[in-house]
Every structure is written in structure tokens, then in C-alpha cells.
């Protein structure tokens, strides 16, 4: 029987008691793993004194997880180093923030080899293998070196950078070559896919076959865009859950009739939170009528705190939030509530439902699930307005949002003003089109398309005509 083996940096199988801690992605992968009797393999999040390669197998909720501990040096070089100090900024077009170090390179290669070495014995000949994200690009090549012949796919959750930027990375060709060990490479959008194709055909002499496959480095692989979605039907119910309703009532009460503008992001420089605060300041500056009538809530739990660039953006945001509040606050009105913590999904859904506007303005984002979650949580009879950056992958699907250029202060200010005053009929019209897309192209649609493409490849014994994926 065909099983599915998922390999990702972290493993997050939700337990029956604590479903709300898991995102839609882990729910979808868990559902797929249950259906295919598979295994989810990755780092436990724990550090051991030395790497032993010992696998901890657990069965949670009908799904088998297999995790390994890494060692301190792995964490520094592979995770903080190459993944978060080099690839994350580079793939988000922030070459100025990449801190390349040869030791990071070595750590990245070492951990990818360790992943492959440890998971290899768990994989049986009929299994299909699905590797996730920028942490594990070379994992497939390492598995092939260890004799694996199975159908194997890779999905990139973040953008693929233009070739002019990618070329700044030392040894970039090796990184790209390792992707040709997979049979199928998936991107979030056509734009990132085209950037990859451009690199292959313009930089390294590869060729695009008439059916869309790519030939390079002596191999032909399938490539396609698979925009990730959310568990839309489930998310639509969440504002009505006990926790969702409680959060809704609590925030509504605190607003005292004021319009709520919401932002929800991991605290990351790619999310454009600083530009958002500045746009809000400019709106309050130019529209004194809004004083006391609007509140912005920015929820941003800190992430990757060991990385310099993250400490810096945190300081900048602390200072900007203090500046905005110092400038406009009154004894009965705090215009900006800046909250450095996360909330369970049900509570977030209640908060989204209470919001008039979602301000989702990443400078660059693979997809952005918050935009889709906001839409799913709206009241169809009185929906809020989504302002969405043109540089989020989600903009390719959610064209009926107010699409903005986050690098243009005027654009941001105009969109915020327009969103705050948009008539009900227009809000409903936009919502209806957006919710259709969010529901049709949900996370189940995403993973079924990817897995069935991989199944097709397995059946044909290699990458065959995947361009036809629809
Ligand atoms: P992220 O960069 O983490 O993901 P995003 O897609 O917006 O970005 O969010 C992922 C999840 O985290 C969402 O389900 C969201 O609700 C949750 N989340 C974010 N902030 C939260 C908060 N303050 N409290 C609680 N939950 C919060 C990466 C890529 C994205 C891509 C996803 C999935 O960077 O571009 O959309 O993977 O492929």
C-alpha cells in the first residue's frame, strides 16, 4: 500500500485535546497522513548534548510522528544560521539582511544529511515522500544518495527569489541542483514558479519541455504552482465556537463602538508591520475626525528571537507603537494596541469577526494565511474589508481585496481610509467573491492536488507531464 511520508523541519501533530494550537497546515497534513497511514518526520524542537540519531516514534490521533533531537551546533548553524539568517531573508528579497557564513553552509548540509540518514530506514518501496520548505531543500538529494527511488516531491512555502538575487548566494547552483533530485517541485504561485523557471533556463542552461517540465543537471522534473489554502469550512464555524464568541464579546466591549483595524502576524520584518503603523499614523494625522473612533490592534508574537534582524525589528516596532500612542492617545482612547503574544485559532476567529478592516501588508510573503482566515471569519451580512499587499502570494487569488503597494505610504493611507468608509453593498460584493475562492481552494484542495500529482508520478515511474495539473 502507498503510504505518505512527510518530512519537515518541525512536526506538529495536533492532539485531540489541543487542536487549537495547530495551524490549518498541520491539520491538513495530519488528515492526509491518517488517510495514507503515513509518518510525519522532523526535528522534535529539543536539543541534545550530541546528535544520536535516535528516533522517537509516537502515535497521536491515528498519526505516527517520528522526531529526532538536534544538537546546539545544528541549531546555531542550520536553523538560526543558514535557514533563518540566509535563506529566509534572501527568499524574501532582503539581501541586505543575509548574514552568510561558511559554517552555516556546513551545518545546513550536515543536518539535511542527518535527516535523510535517520528517516531512510522508515521509508518503504511503495511510499511517496513529501519534503517541506526551505530548511530541507537538499534532503531529497541526500535521500537519493542513500538509494531512495521513491516518488518524491518538495513544496516551498516561501517565495522563490528572482535570479539576480539568488545569484548573490554563494553556491546557489548546488542548492538549485539539489531540487532536481525531486520528481515534483511545487511553489505557492505562478510568479515564484516563473522565477524558478527563469533561473533554470537563463542561468544554468536548463530547458523547459513543451509539456512544462524542466530538464537540467541530467534530470527532468515536474514543476507547478499549488497555492496553499486554509481549512475554510472549519474556520467559518470558529467565530461561533465558545472561545470564538467569548473573544468577540470581549474585544467588542473594549472597543466601545470604535471601528477595529486588525493585524495578525508573526513578528517578522517581512510582514511590513512598521509600514502599517506609519500608514495608521498618517491617517490619524490627516483625518482628525477619526480620533477616538478607530482602534488598531496588532497581534505579533515574537519569533526567531536569537536572530539579530528580529531583535532589531522588535525594537523598531516598540518604538513606533510608543510614538503613535504618545502622539494621539487620550485618557479614554489608546489608538494602537500592540500585543506580543499569540492566541488560539478560535479566539483569533472571534477577533477577526469583530474587525472592520484587516490590514495585511507583507513586503513579501509566500502566501499569507491570515488574509484567508480573516475572510473565512466574517459575518456574510456585515463583512469587514481586507486590505492586502500586492506582494503576498494570496493577492494572486484574492483580487477583490483592496490591493495595496506596501512601499507606497499614499497607497496604504488611501486604502485604509477607503476600507474604513466602504459602504455595506461593496463590502458584501467583495466578500462574496473572496469567500468563494477561500472555500473552493482550501487546504484540502491544495494537498489533494499535490499528493495526487505525486501519485501520478509514482504510477508512471517518473515525472510525466505534470504541467497539466489543474
Ligand atoms: P507564516 O510566515 O508563519 O507562514 P502565515 O501564512 O500568515 O505566515 O501564518 C501562518 C499561521 O500562523 C496562520 O494560520 C495564522 O493564523 C497563524 N498566526 C500568525 N500570527 C499569529 C498570532 N499572532 N497568533 C496566533 N496565530 C498566529 C509561512 C509563509 C507564508 C505561508 C505559510 C503556509 O511565510 O507565506 O502562507 O507558511 O504555507
Short mmCIF file of C-alpha atoms and ligand atoms in Angstrom, two decimals:
data_model
loop_
_atom_site.label_atom_id
_atom_site.label_comp_id
_atom_site.label_asym_id
_atom_site.label_seq_id
_atom_site.Cartn_x
_atom_site.Cartn_y
_atom_site.Cartn_z
CA UNK A 1 0.00 0.00 0.00
CA UNK A 2 1.15 3.54 -0.73
CA UNK A 3 1.95 5.48 2.42
CA UNK A 4 2.75 9.16 2.65
CA UNK A 5 5.98 10.23 4.36
CA UNK A 6 6.01 13.93 5.26
CA UNK A 7 9.36 15.47 6.15
CA UNK A 8 9.50 18.99 7.58
CA UNK A 9 11.70 20.94 9.97
CA UNK A 10 9.19 20.71 12.82
CA UNK A 11 6.46 18.15 13.40
CA UNK A 12 3.15 19.39 14.71
CA UNK A 13 0.55 16.68 15.06
CA UNK A 14 -2.40 18.16 16.94
CA UNK A 15 -3.62 16.15 19.91
CA UNK A 16 -7.34 15.62 20.47
CA UNK A 17 -7.31 17.97 23.50
CA UNK A 18 -5.26 20.72 21.93
CA UNK A 19 -6.41 21.15 18.35
CA UNK A 20 -6.41 24.92 18.54
CA UNK A 21 -2.62 25.17 18.90
CA UNK A 22 -2.14 23.66 15.45
CA UNK A 23 -2.50 25.67 12.25
CA UNK A 24 -4.55 24.68 9.23
CA UNK A 25 -1.43 23.27 7.60
CA UNK A 26 -0.74 20.75 10.32
CA UNK A 27 -4.43 19.80 10.38
CA UNK A 28 -4.37 19.17 6.62
CA UNK A 29 -1.15 17.19 6.72
CA UNK A 30 -2.44 15.21 9.67
CA UNK A 31 -5.63 14.38 7.75
CA UNK A 32 -3.56 13.26 4.75
CA UNK A 33 -1.30 11.18 6.96
CA UNK A 34 -4.28 9.48 8.56
CA UNK A 35 -5.72 8.67 5.14
CA UNK A 36 -2.43 7.30 3.82
CA UNK A 37 -1.28 5.64 7.08
CA UNK A 38 1.85 7.71 6.87
CA UNK A 39 4.61 9.07 9.03
CA UNK A 40 5.50 12.68 9.79
CA UNK A 41 9.21 13.07 10.35
CA UNK A 42 11.19 16.05 11.64
CA UNK A 43 13.01 17.80 14.45
CA UNK A 44 11.47 17.49 17.92
CA UNK A 45 12.41 21.08 18.81
CA UNK A 46 14.70 19.67 21.54
CA UNK A 47 18.47 19.92 21.72
CA UNK A 48 20.62 17.00 22.92
CA UNK A 49 24.24 17.24 24.03
CA UNK A 50 25.34 15.24 20.99
CA UNK A 51 23.40 14.04 18.00
CA UNK A 52 22.44 10.36 18.39
CA UNK A 53 20.00 9.88 15.51
CA UNK A 54 17.62 8.18 17.89
CA UNK A 55 14.05 8.40 16.62
CA UNK A 56 11.14 8.99 18.97
CA UNK A 57 8.04 7.40 17.43
CA UNK A 58 4.66 8.46 18.73
CA UNK A 59 1.15 7.66 17.68
CA UNK A 60 -1.12 10.68 18.17
CA UNK A 61 -4.69 10.72 17.00
CA UNK A 62 -4.15 7.98 14.43
CA UNK A 63 -0.97 9.56 13.03
CA UNK A 64 2.59 8.37 13.51
CA UNK A 65 5.16 11.04 14.20
CA UNK A 66 8.89 10.36 14.19
CA UNK A 67 11.16 13.00 15.65
CA UNK A 68 14.85 13.45 16.31
CA UNK A 69 16.70 15.83 18.61
CA UNK A 70 19.39 18.07 17.15
CA UNK A 71 22.44 19.43 18.92
CA UNK A 72 23.29 23.03 19.82
CA UNK A 73 25.64 23.46 16.86
CA UNK A 74 22.90 22.28 14.47
CA UNK A 75 20.51 24.81 15.94
CA UNK A 76 23.02 27.63 15.53
CA UNK A 77 24.29 26.75 12.05
CA UNK A 78 21.38 25.06 10.34
CA UNK A 79 18.30 26.65 11.92
CA UNK A 80 19.35 30.12 13.07
CA UNK A 81 22.24 30.26 10.63
CA UNK A 82 21.53 29.05 7.12
CA UNK A 83 17.73 28.75 7.28
CA UNK A 84 16.85 31.95 9.13
CA UNK A 85 19.86 34.19 8.58
CA UNK A 86 20.50 33.35 4.94
CA UNK A 87 17.63 31.67 3.09
CA UNK A 88 14.70 33.40 4.80
CA UNK A 89 15.92 36.97 4.12
CA UNK A 90 17.18 36.08 0.64
CA UNK A 91 13.92 34.39 -0.36
CA UNK A 92 12.05 37.46 0.92
CA UNK A 93 14.21 39.72 -1.27
CA UNK A 94 16.17 41.10 1.73
CA UNK A 95 19.72 40.51 0.52
CA UNK A 96 20.74 43.34 2.85
CA UNK A 97 19.83 41.15 5.85
CA UNK A 98 21.53 37.91 4.81
CA UNK A 99 24.46 37.01 7.04
CA UNK A 100 26.25 34.32 5.13
CA UNK A 101 28.87 32.23 6.91
CA UNK A 102 30.64 29.10 5.66
CA UNK A 103 29.89 27.35 8.93
CA UNK A 104 26.15 27.83 8.22
CA UNK A 105 26.60 26.09 4.89
CA UNK A 106 28.27 23.15 6.55
CA UNK A 107 25.61 22.98 9.26
CA UNK A 108 22.79 23.07 6.69
CA UNK A 109 24.39 20.23 4.70
CA UNK A 110 25.06 18.24 7.87
CA UNK A 111 21.52 18.47 9.23
CA UNK A 112 19.97 17.66 5.85
CA UNK A 113 22.19 14.58 5.67
CA UNK A 114 21.20 13.67 9.24
CA UNK A 115 17.53 13.97 8.39
CA UNK A 116 17.98 11.73 5.34
CA UNK A 117 20.12 9.17 7.16
CA UNK A 118 17.63 8.85 10.01
CA UNK A 119 14.41 8.79 8.02
CA UNK A 120 15.71 6.48 5.27
CA UNK A 121 15.09 3.18 7.11
CA UNK A 122 11.48 4.22 7.78
CA UNK A 123 10.66 4.52 4.06
CA UNK A 124 9.28 1.50 2.19
CA UNK A 125 9.49 1.00 -1.60
CA UNK A 126 5.87 2.00 -2.36
CA UNK A 127 5.79 5.12 -0.17
CA UNK A 128 5.57 8.61 -1.59
CA UNK A 129 7.74 11.25 0.08
CA UNK A 130 6.80 14.92 0.56
CA UNK A 131 9.50 17.29 1.82
CA UNK A 132 8.57 20.78 3.05
CA UNK A 133 10.19 24.16 2.84
CA UNK A 134 13.49 25.98 2.63
CA UNK A 135 15.06 24.28 5.65
CA UNK A 136 15.22 20.97 3.79
CA UNK A 137 15.95 21.68 0.13
CA UNK A 138 18.93 19.22 -0.06
CA UNK A 139 17.16 16.47 1.89
CA UNK A 140 15.88 14.82 -1.31
CA UNK A 141 19.36 14.64 -2.82
CA UNK A 142 20.66 13.11 0.41
CA UNK A 143 17.90 10.51 0.25
CA UNK A 144 18.74 9.67 -3.37
CA UNK A 145 22.40 9.24 -2.35
CA UNK A 146 21.13 6.63 0.08
CA UNK A 147 19.45 4.69 -2.73
CA UNK A 148 15.88 6.02 -2.41
CA UNK A 149 13.98 5.60 -5.68
CA UNK A 150 10.51 6.53 -4.49
CA UNK A 151 8.36 9.30 -5.96
CA UNK A 152 9.44 12.37 -4.05
CA UNK A 153 8.02 15.91 -4.01
CA UNK A 154 9.11 19.21 -2.49
CA UNK A 155 6.90 22.18 -1.62
CA UNK A 156 8.30 25.65 -0.97
CA UNK A 157 6.15 27.68 1.42
CA UNK A 158 8.05 30.93 0.84
CA UNK A 159 8.70 32.94 -2.36
CA UNK A 160 11.36 31.97 -4.87
CA UNK A 161 13.63 34.99 -5.46
CA UNK A 162 14.48 36.43 -8.89
CA UNK A 163 17.70 35.06 -10.36
CA UNK A 164 19.56 38.34 -9.91
CA UNK A 165 19.06 37.98 -6.14
CA UNK A 166 19.57 34.23 -5.97
CA UNK A 167 22.93 34.64 -7.68
CA UNK A 168 24.22 36.55 -4.64
CA UNK A 169 24.10 33.35 -2.60
CA UNK A 170 27.43 31.51 -2.56
CA UNK A 171 27.00 28.03 -4.04
CA UNK A 172 23.50 28.83 -5.27
CA UNK A 173 23.83 26.41 -8.20
CA UNK A 174 24.36 23.48 -5.81
CA UNK A 175 21.22 24.44 -3.93
CA UNK A 176 19.19 24.60 -7.13
CA UNK A 177 20.71 21.38 -8.45
CA UNK A 178 19.57 19.54 -5.32
CA UNK A 179 15.95 20.39 -6.21
CA UNK A 180 16.38 18.24 -9.32
CA UNK A 181 16.53 15.16 -7.09
CA UNK A 182 12.78 15.52 -6.56
CA UNK A 183 10.21 14.41 -9.13
CA UNK A 184 7.88 17.29 -8.36
CA UNK A 185 8.69 20.79 -7.08
CA UNK A 186 5.73 22.94 -6.03
CA UNK A 187 5.53 26.70 -5.46
CA UNK A 188 2.80 28.86 -3.95
CA UNK A 189 2.18 30.99 -7.07
CA UNK A 190 2.85 31.17 -10.81
CA UNK A 191 5.11 34.14 -10.08
CA UNK A 192 7.52 32.15 -7.89
CA UNK A 193 7.31 29.23 -10.34
CA UNK A 194 8.25 31.52 -13.24
CA UNK A 195 11.18 32.94 -11.24
CA UNK A 196 12.47 29.39 -10.78
CA UNK A 197 12.00 28.54 -14.46
CA UNK A 198 13.80 31.77 -15.35
CA UNK A 199 16.81 30.78 -13.25
CA UNK A 200 16.94 27.31 -14.79
CA UNK A 201 16.63 28.48 -18.38
CA UNK A 202 18.71 31.68 -18.15
CA UNK A 203 21.43 30.86 -15.59
CA UNK A 204 22.20 27.17 -15.76
CA UNK A 205 21.34 26.18 -19.33
CA UNK A 206 18.21 24.18 -18.50
CA UNK A 207 15.28 23.67 -20.83
CA UNK A 208 11.53 23.89 -20.48
CA UNK A 209 9.86 20.94 -22.19
CA UNK A 210 6.73 21.55 -24.30
CA UNK A 211 4.61 19.99 -21.51
CA UNK A 212 6.10 22.39 -18.93
CA UNK A 213 8.55 20.02 -17.24
CA UNK A 214 12.09 21.22 -16.67
CA UNK A 215 15.24 19.48 -17.80
CA UNK A 216 18.57 20.38 -16.21
CA UNK A 217 21.55 18.71 -14.49
CA UNK A 218 20.71 15.48 -16.38
CA UNK A 219 17.18 15.12 -14.92
CA UNK A 220 13.66 16.10 -15.90
CA UNK A 221 11.27 17.18 -13.15
CA UNK A 222 7.68 18.40 -12.86
CA UNK A 223 7.10 21.92 -11.56
CA UNK A 224 3.80 23.61 -10.79
CA UNK A 225 2.07 26.19 -8.60
CA UNK A 226 -0.03 24.83 -5.71
CA UNK A 227 -1.43 27.80 -3.75
CA UNK A 228 -1.96 26.73 -0.16
CA UNK A 229 -5.35 27.32 1.45
CA UNK A 230 -6.93 27.12 4.90
CA UNK A 231 -9.43 24.73 6.47
CA UNK A 232 -12.10 27.18 5.34
CA UNK A 233 -15.31 25.39 6.35
CA UNK A 234 -13.92 24.73 9.81
CA UNK A 235 -12.63 28.28 10.19
CA UNK A 236 -16.03 29.68 9.19
CA UNK A 237 -17.54 27.92 12.21
CA UNK A 238 -14.92 29.15 14.67
CA UNK A 239 -16.38 32.60 15.47
CA UNK A 240 -19.43 30.69 16.71
CA UNK A 241 -17.44 28.39 18.99
CA UNK A 242 -17.49 29.09 22.71
CA UNK A 243 -13.97 30.56 22.66
CA UNK A 244 -14.64 32.48 19.46
CA UNK A 245 -17.78 34.10 20.84
CA UNK A 246 -16.09 34.93 24.13
CA UNK A 247 -13.18 36.65 22.33
CA UNK A 248 -15.65 38.52 20.10
CA UNK A 249 -17.65 39.81 23.05
CA UNK A 250 -14.50 40.75 25.00
CA UNK A 251 -12.94 42.77 22.21
CA UNK A 252 -16.24 44.40 21.16
CA UNK A 253 -16.78 45.53 24.73
CA UNK A 254 -13.31 47.04 24.88
CA UNK A 255 -13.88 48.93 21.61
CA UNK A 256 -16.94 50.85 22.77
CA UNK A 257 -18.35 51.17 19.21
CA UNK A 258 -14.99 52.11 17.67
CA UNK A 259 -14.02 50.55 14.34
CA UNK A 260 -11.34 47.88 14.69
CA UNK A 261 -8.40 47.56 12.29
CA UNK A 262 -6.66 44.23 12.87
CA UNK A 263 -3.16 42.99 12.06
CA UNK A 264 -2.02 39.44 12.93
CA UNK A 265 1.47 38.27 12.08
CA UNK A 266 4.49 36.51 13.45
CA UNK A 267 6.82 39.34 14.43
CA UNK A 268 8.90 39.31 11.25
CA UNK A 269 10.47 42.07 9.14
CA UNK A 270 8.92 40.55 6.01
CA UNK A 271 5.40 41.30 7.26
CA UNK A 272 5.65 45.08 6.82
CA UNK A 273 4.25 45.89 10.28
CA UNK A 274 6.30 49.10 10.54
CA UNK A 275 4.83 50.48 7.29
CA UNK A 276 1.39 49.61 8.63
CA UNK A 277 1.95 51.59 11.84
CA UNK A 278 3.22 54.52 9.80
CA UNK A 279 0.19 54.44 7.50
CA UNK A 280 -2.09 54.39 10.53
CA UNK A 281 -0.25 57.37 11.97
CA UNK A 282 -0.61 59.24 8.67
CA UNK A 283 -4.36 58.52 8.54
CA UNK A 284 -4.81 59.83 12.09
CA UNK A 285 -2.68 62.86 11.21
CA UNK A 286 -4.70 63.80 8.16
CA UNK A 287 -8.14 62.78 9.43
CA UNK A 288 -8.62 64.34 12.87
CA UNK A 289 -12.26 63.19 12.70
CA UNK A 290 -11.06 59.65 13.25
CA UNK A 291 -9.64 60.50 16.67
CA UNK A 292 -11.42 58.34 19.23
CA UNK A 293 -13.36 56.48 16.53
CA UNK A 294 -10.90 53.81 15.46
CA UNK A 295 -8.56 51.36 17.17
CA UNK A 296 -5.79 49.32 15.59
CA UNK A 297 -4.90 46.03 17.25
CA UNK A 298 -1.65 44.45 16.10
CA UNK A 299 -1.08 40.92 17.37
CA UNK A 300 2.53 39.90 16.81
CA UNK A 301 4.11 37.11 18.86
CA UNK A 302 7.93 37.28 18.73
CA UNK A 303 9.66 34.65 16.62
CA UNK A 304 13.30 33.69 15.96
CA UNK A 305 14.49 35.87 18.82
CA UNK A 306 18.08 34.60 18.56
CA UNK A 307 18.48 36.25 15.16
CA UNK A 308 19.74 39.88 15.11
CA UNK A 309 17.36 41.19 12.48
CA UNK A 310 14.42 40.05 14.62
CA UNK A 311 15.70 41.86 17.70
CA UNK A 312 16.05 44.97 15.60
CA UNK A 313 12.54 44.90 14.13
CA UNK A 314 11.14 44.28 17.60
CA UNK A 315 12.88 47.40 18.93
CA UNK A 316 11.67 49.43 15.95
CA UNK A 317 8.08 48.34 16.43
CA UNK A 318 8.17 49.00 20.19
CA UNK A 319 9.37 52.48 19.47
CA UNK A 320 6.89 53.15 16.64
CA UNK A 321 3.94 51.90 18.69
CA UNK A 322 5.03 54.11 21.60
CA UNK A 323 5.35 57.05 19.23
CA UNK A 324 1.86 56.62 17.74
CA UNK A 325 0.24 56.21 21.14
CA UNK A 326 2.21 59.07 22.67
CA UNK A 327 1.13 61.34 19.84
CA UNK A 328 -2.60 60.58 19.69
CA UNK A 329 -3.76 58.86 22.90
CA UNK A 330 -6.36 60.44 25.08
CA UNK A 331 -7.22 59.46 28.63
CA UNK A 332 -10.06 57.34 27.26
CA UNK A 333 -8.57 56.21 23.94
CA UNK A 334 -5.44 54.23 23.04
CA UNK A 335 -5.30 54.24 19.23
CA UNK A 336 -2.84 51.35 18.82
CA UNK A 337 -2.83 48.19 20.89
CA UNK A 338 0.32 46.28 20.17
CA UNK A 339 0.26 42.78 21.63
CA UNK A 340 3.30 40.49 21.63
CA UNK A 341 1.55 37.18 22.11
CA UNK A 342 -0.30 34.55 20.11
CA UNK A 343 -3.90 33.42 20.54
CA UNK A 344 -5.66 30.12 19.88
CA UNK A 345 -7.30 29.93 16.47
CA UNK A 346 -10.86 30.10 17.80
CA UNK A 347 -10.11 33.33 19.66
CA UNK A 348 -8.40 34.80 16.60
CA UNK A 349 -11.52 33.95 14.59
CA UNK A 350 -13.66 35.88 17.11
CA UNK A 351 -11.30 38.85 16.90
CA UNK A 352 -11.39 38.79 13.08
CA UNK A 353 -15.19 38.71 13.19
CA UNK A 354 -15.19 41.84 15.35
CA UNK A 355 -12.90 43.73 12.92
CA UNK A 356 -13.99 46.26 10.33
CA UNK A 357 -10.66 46.05 8.47
CA UNK A 358 -7.77 43.57 8.22
CA UNK A 359 -4.51 45.29 7.36
CA UNK A 360 -2.37 42.55 5.77
CA UNK A 361 0.61 44.25 4.20
CA UNK A 362 3.67 41.99 3.94
CA UNK A 363 6.56 43.32 1.88
CA UNK A 364 6.92 39.79 0.53
CA UNK A 365 5.06 36.62 1.55
CA UNK A 366 4.83 33.12 0.06
CA UNK A 367 1.05 33.07 0.53
CA UNK A 368 -0.26 34.61 3.81
CA UNK A 369 -2.92 32.56 5.50
CA UNK A 370 -4.08 35.34 7.81
CA UNK A 371 -5.76 37.05 4.81
CA UNK A 372 -7.76 33.90 4.09
CA UNK A 373 -8.61 33.28 7.75
CA UNK A 374 -9.92 36.84 8.09
CA UNK A 375 -12.28 36.34 5.15
CA UNK A 376 -13.49 32.97 6.46
CA UNK A 377 -14.33 34.50 9.86
CA UNK A 378 -16.54 37.32 8.53
CA UNK A 379 -20.27 37.72 9.03
CA UNK A 380 -21.70 37.44 5.47
CA UNK A 381 -24.35 40.05 6.35
CA UNK A 382 -21.84 42.61 7.62
CA UNK A 383 -18.38 41.64 6.37
CA UNK A 384 -15.16 43.51 7.08
CA UNK A 385 -12.72 44.71 4.43
CA UNK A 386 -9.42 43.01 3.58
CA UNK A 387 -6.50 45.26 2.64
CA UNK A 388 -3.89 43.02 1.06
CA UNK A 389 -0.36 43.64 -0.14
CA UNK A 390 0.24 43.00 -3.82
CA UNK A 391 3.41 41.17 -2.73
CA UNK A 392 1.64 38.44 -0.78
CA UNK A 393 1.15 35.24 -2.78
CA UNK A 394 -2.52 35.43 -1.72
CA UNK A 395 -3.01 38.55 -3.89
CA UNK A 396 -2.95 36.34 -7.00
CA UNK A 397 -6.15 34.66 -5.78
CA UNK A 398 -7.80 37.40 -3.71
CA UNK A 399 -8.06 40.14 -6.34
CA UNK A 400 -11.27 41.51 -4.77
CA UNK A 401 -9.42 42.64 -1.66
CA UNK A 402 -8.18 46.24 -1.61
CA UNK A 403 -4.79 45.51 -3.12
CA UNK A 404 -2.01 47.88 -1.98
CA UNK A 405 1.65 48.53 -2.54
CA UNK A 406 3.11 48.49 1.00
CA UNK A 407 6.10 50.53 -0.19
CA UNK A 408 3.79 53.42 -1.08
CA UNK A 409 2.67 55.39 2.00
CA UNK A 410 -0.02 57.14 -0.06
CA UNK A 411 -1.41 53.86 -1.31
CA UNK A 412 -1.56 52.48 2.23
CA UNK A 413 -3.25 55.59 3.60
CA UNK A 414 -5.82 55.70 0.79
CA UNK A 415 -6.66 52.03 1.23
CA UNK A 416 -7.11 52.37 4.98
CA UNK A 417 -9.37 55.38 4.59
CA UNK A 418 -11.37 53.66 1.86
CA UNK A 419 -11.74 50.49 3.90
CA UNK A 420 -12.99 52.39 6.95
CA UNK A 421 -15.71 54.09 4.93
CA UNK A 422 -16.68 51.36 2.46
CA UNK A 423 -20.48 51.00 2.06
CA UNK A 424 -22.11 47.71 3.04
CA UNK A 425 -23.07 46.79 -0.54
CA UNK A 426 -19.46 46.99 -1.73
CA UNK A 427 -18.19 45.12 1.31
CA UNK A 428 -20.66 42.32 0.60
CA UNK A 429 -19.85 42.16 -3.08
CA UNK A 430 -16.14 41.84 -2.39
CA UNK A 431 -16.67 39.36 0.42
CA UNK A 432 -18.81 37.07 -1.72
CA UNK A 433 -16.14 36.78 -4.35
CA UNK A 434 -13.35 36.33 -1.79
CA UNK A 435 -15.11 33.69 0.29
CA UNK A 436 -15.87 31.67 -2.85
CA UNK A 437 -12.17 31.45 -3.61
CA UNK A 438 -11.15 30.75 0.01
CA UNK A 439 -13.65 27.89 0.20
CA UNK A 440 -13.01 26.38 -3.23
CA UNK A 441 -9.24 26.49 -2.98
CA UNK A 442 -8.88 25.36 0.59
CA UNK A 443 -6.14 23.36 2.27
CA UNK A 444 -7.70 20.02 1.31
CA UNK A 445 -7.79 21.09 -2.35
CA UNK A 446 -4.12 22.05 -2.01
CA UNK A 447 -2.86 18.84 -0.51
CA UNK A 448 -5.02 16.62 -2.71
CA UNK A 449 -3.62 18.28 -5.83
CA UNK A 450 -0.06 17.85 -4.61
CA UNK A 451 -0.44 14.28 -3.39
CA UNK A 452 -2.36 13.13 -6.46
CA UNK A 453 0.31 14.69 -8.69
CA UNK A 454 2.92 12.70 -6.78
CA UNK A 455 0.79 9.55 -7.01
CA UNK A 456 0.57 10.06 -10.78
CA UNK A 457 4.33 10.33 -10.97
CA UNK A 458 4.72 7.15 -8.95
CA UNK A 459 2.31 5.29 -11.20
CA UNK A 460 4.20 6.31 -14.31
CA UNK A 461 7.53 5.56 -12.70
CA UNK A 462 8.82 9.12 -13.07
CA UNK A 463 7.96 12.76 -13.71
CA UNK A 464 5.41 12.81 -16.51
CA UNK A 465 3.54 15.80 -17.92
CA UNK A 466 2.60 17.48 -14.68
CA UNK A 467 2.17 20.87 -16.33
CA UNK A 468 -1.35 19.62 -16.94
CA UNK A 469 -2.07 19.81 -13.18
CA UNK A 470 -5.19 21.91 -12.81
P1 LIG B 1 3.99 32.35 8.11
O1 LIG B 1 5.08 33.27 7.69
O2 LIG B 1 4.01 31.92 9.53
O3 LIG B 1 3.95 31.04 7.17
P2 LIG B 1 1.06 32.99 7.60
O4 LIG B 1 0.72 32.21 6.40
O5 LIG B 1 0.42 34.35 7.58
O6 LIG B 1 2.62 33.20 7.76
O7 LIG B 1 0.57 32.40 9.00
C1 LIG B 1 0.62 31.10 9.36
C2 LIG B 1 -0.35 30.78 10.55
O8 LIG B 1 0.09 31.32 11.80
C3 LIG B 1 -1.76 31.28 10.32
O9 LIG B 1 -2.60 30.17 10.47
C4 LIG B 1 -2.00 32.30 11.43
O10 LIG B 1 -3.31 32.30 11.98
C5 LIG B 1 -1.02 31.91 12.49
N1 LIG B 1 -0.64 33.11 13.22
C6 LIG B 1 0.02 34.17 12.74
N2 LIG B 1 0.14 35.12 13.70
C7 LIG B 1 -0.47 34.63 14.79
C8 LIG B 1 -0.72 35.14 16.10
N3 LIG B 1 -0.31 36.36 16.42
N4 LIG B 1 -1.37 34.37 17.00
C9 LIG B 1 -1.79 33.15 16.64
N5 LIG B 1 -1.62 32.63 15.41
C10 LIG B 1 -0.97 33.35 14.51
C11 LIG B 1 4.71 30.53 6.05
C12 LIG B 1 4.89 31.50 4.88
C13 LIG B 1 3.54 32.00 4.40
C14 LIG B 1 2.63 30.81 4.03
C15 LIG B 1 2.61 29.78 5.14
C16 LIG B 1 1.90 28.49 4.72
O11 LIG B 1 5.72 32.59 5.26
O12 LIG B 1 3.69 32.86 3.28
O13 LIG B 1 1.33 31.29 3.81
O14 LIG B 1 3.93 29.42 5.54
O15 LIG B 1 2.46 27.98 3.53
#
